[in-house]
């Protein structure tokens, strides 16, 4: 592959500028992302005194526990996690996402063992720092902008790193440590970036659905193409026929246990007198095994089963990359994500050290581009496509073009071209 040297210098300039601006944020994202991977183990130990109880004779019924939960929860519970162990407190869930809270009932004593409010947990703060820099919606947009530019950094970095003339296989694996500190740290940055570039694109794909602008656009595309969750997944349009008394939660738990669904099984409570009971399982290690079954709350009869194959292709892809992003596919995925977080941190720090060693006093050290270079149609088309896919990136490019135009205009006024 023969490289265009002028194009290489132009891409190097933009890679340099983008990296310099985004570096502090990338470090925050990589470090907080790595910390968040420990969420499950960290919270399991911290909340053990709430989630685990001593086995004491026969447990009370789930219906009675539900009534206790209704009386004590901050918000009325909308679902219950089916327990799988005798020493497990019964978990009643209220709300969703950041408004979620979990009330735990001791099934032997009927007492509340504790309540976990998501917003008050340590890992919630880590997640907020990772996803929005603790700045709410504005912070989310900054993270989205940084993630968009990271895609550009990866693409330009691959082109810049690719050898222009002769190949040296060791140059793809080992930094040159005999050529001085600057060369060593530059190689460390380039080589580590080369080897995780594909993974990093996949990780970024798993983060974009949480963003404001791209995320909302993606949801809109799902809606117009009918490739999201079907209405039946949420039981929309299904109604129970009120005849006598509703079945008990104990009966629903028996049905859920009989299904032997893999992963964590949840029973969703009816919304109103015509609502339905629903049973679903969350099993990130095998998304295809997930399903949702709806039941008439009075007769207990099965009304509809929705399998994962019934979910639209864009939603299934979205859930896959999001689960991958969080390391939920098993230990291999968890270690892989931790590795990406560590390598990204090392790569960012090595880039900073290399820049400090390269930078001359009184200068930003911005790479120079030949005056004769002009951006071709191919590059322009790529930039436009990226700007459409990532609107915040597109907006930032327009702003940079405007700034560059105003700078040129100012230079012309200060140094006017003499008349011939």
XYZ file of N, CA and C in Angstrom, residues 66 76-79 96 234-236 238-240 268-278 292 295 297-298:
81
model
N -45.010 -9.603 48.845
C -45.355 -8.532 47.906
C -46.127 -7.418 48.623
N -43.852 1.976 44.593
C -44.529 0.699 44.516
C -43.793 -0.219 43.533
N -43.427 -1.431 43.948
C -42.676 -2.335 43.070
C -43.439 -2.682 41.794
N -42.679 -2.789 40.688
C -43.288 -3.201 39.421
C -42.855 -4.593 38.989
N -41.917 -5.186 39.727
C -41.476 -6.542 39.390
C -40.767 -7.195 40.569
N -37.020 2.292 36.938
C -36.065 1.827 35.935
C -34.859 2.742 35.868
N -43.613 -5.855 25.345
C -44.035 -5.111 26.538
C -45.501 -5.354 26.889
N -46.141 -6.276 26.167
C -47.534 -6.618 26.470
C -48.532 -5.573 26.027
N -48.093 -4.646 25.147
C -49.004 -3.602 24.678
C -50.116 -4.240 23.845
N -52.337 -6.309 25.073
C -52.846 -7.491 25.772
C -53.620 -7.067 27.020
N -54.748 -7.687 27.267
C -55.569 -7.359 28.433
C -56.083 -8.626 29.112
N -56.045 -8.598 30.448
C -56.633 -9.704 31.221
C -58.148 -9.533 31.249
N -43.016 -9.628 36.125
C -43.491 -8.252 36.019
C -44.959 -8.206 36.428
N -45.290 -7.283 37.320
C -46.642 -7.217 37.884
C -47.620 -6.516 36.924
N -48.892 -6.858 37.022
C -49.912 -6.218 36.176
C -50.040 -4.732 36.483
N -50.314 -3.938 35.437
C -50.563 -2.510 35.606
C -52.071 -2.285 35.518
N -52.712 -2.255 36.657
C -54.154 -2.046 36.687
C -54.940 -3.348 36.607
N -56.265 -3.272 36.757
C -57.122 -4.461 36.791
C -57.143 -5.250 35.483
N -56.769 -4.636 34.366
C -56.749 -5.362 33.095
C -55.331 -5.675 32.611
N -54.357 -5.359 33.456
C -52.965 -5.636 33.105
C -52.654 -7.118 33.144
N -51.461 -7.482 32.692
C -51.068 -8.888 32.640
C -49.807 -9.136 33.467
N -49.663 -10.359 33.946
C -48.408 -10.807 34.532
C -47.481 -11.170 33.377
N -46.204 -10.890 33.532
C -45.235 -11.278 32.502
C -44.012 -11.899 33.167
N -40.076 -13.590 26.630
C -41.035 -12.971 27.537
C -42.395 -13.634 27.329
N -49.232 -13.574 30.858
C -50.298 -14.391 31.443
C -51.478 -13.522 31.873
N -53.930 -12.253 34.403
C -53.724 -12.172 35.851
C -54.848 -12.842 36.657
N -55.951 -13.194 36.007
C -57.071 -13.830 36.730
C -57.100 -15.344 36.514
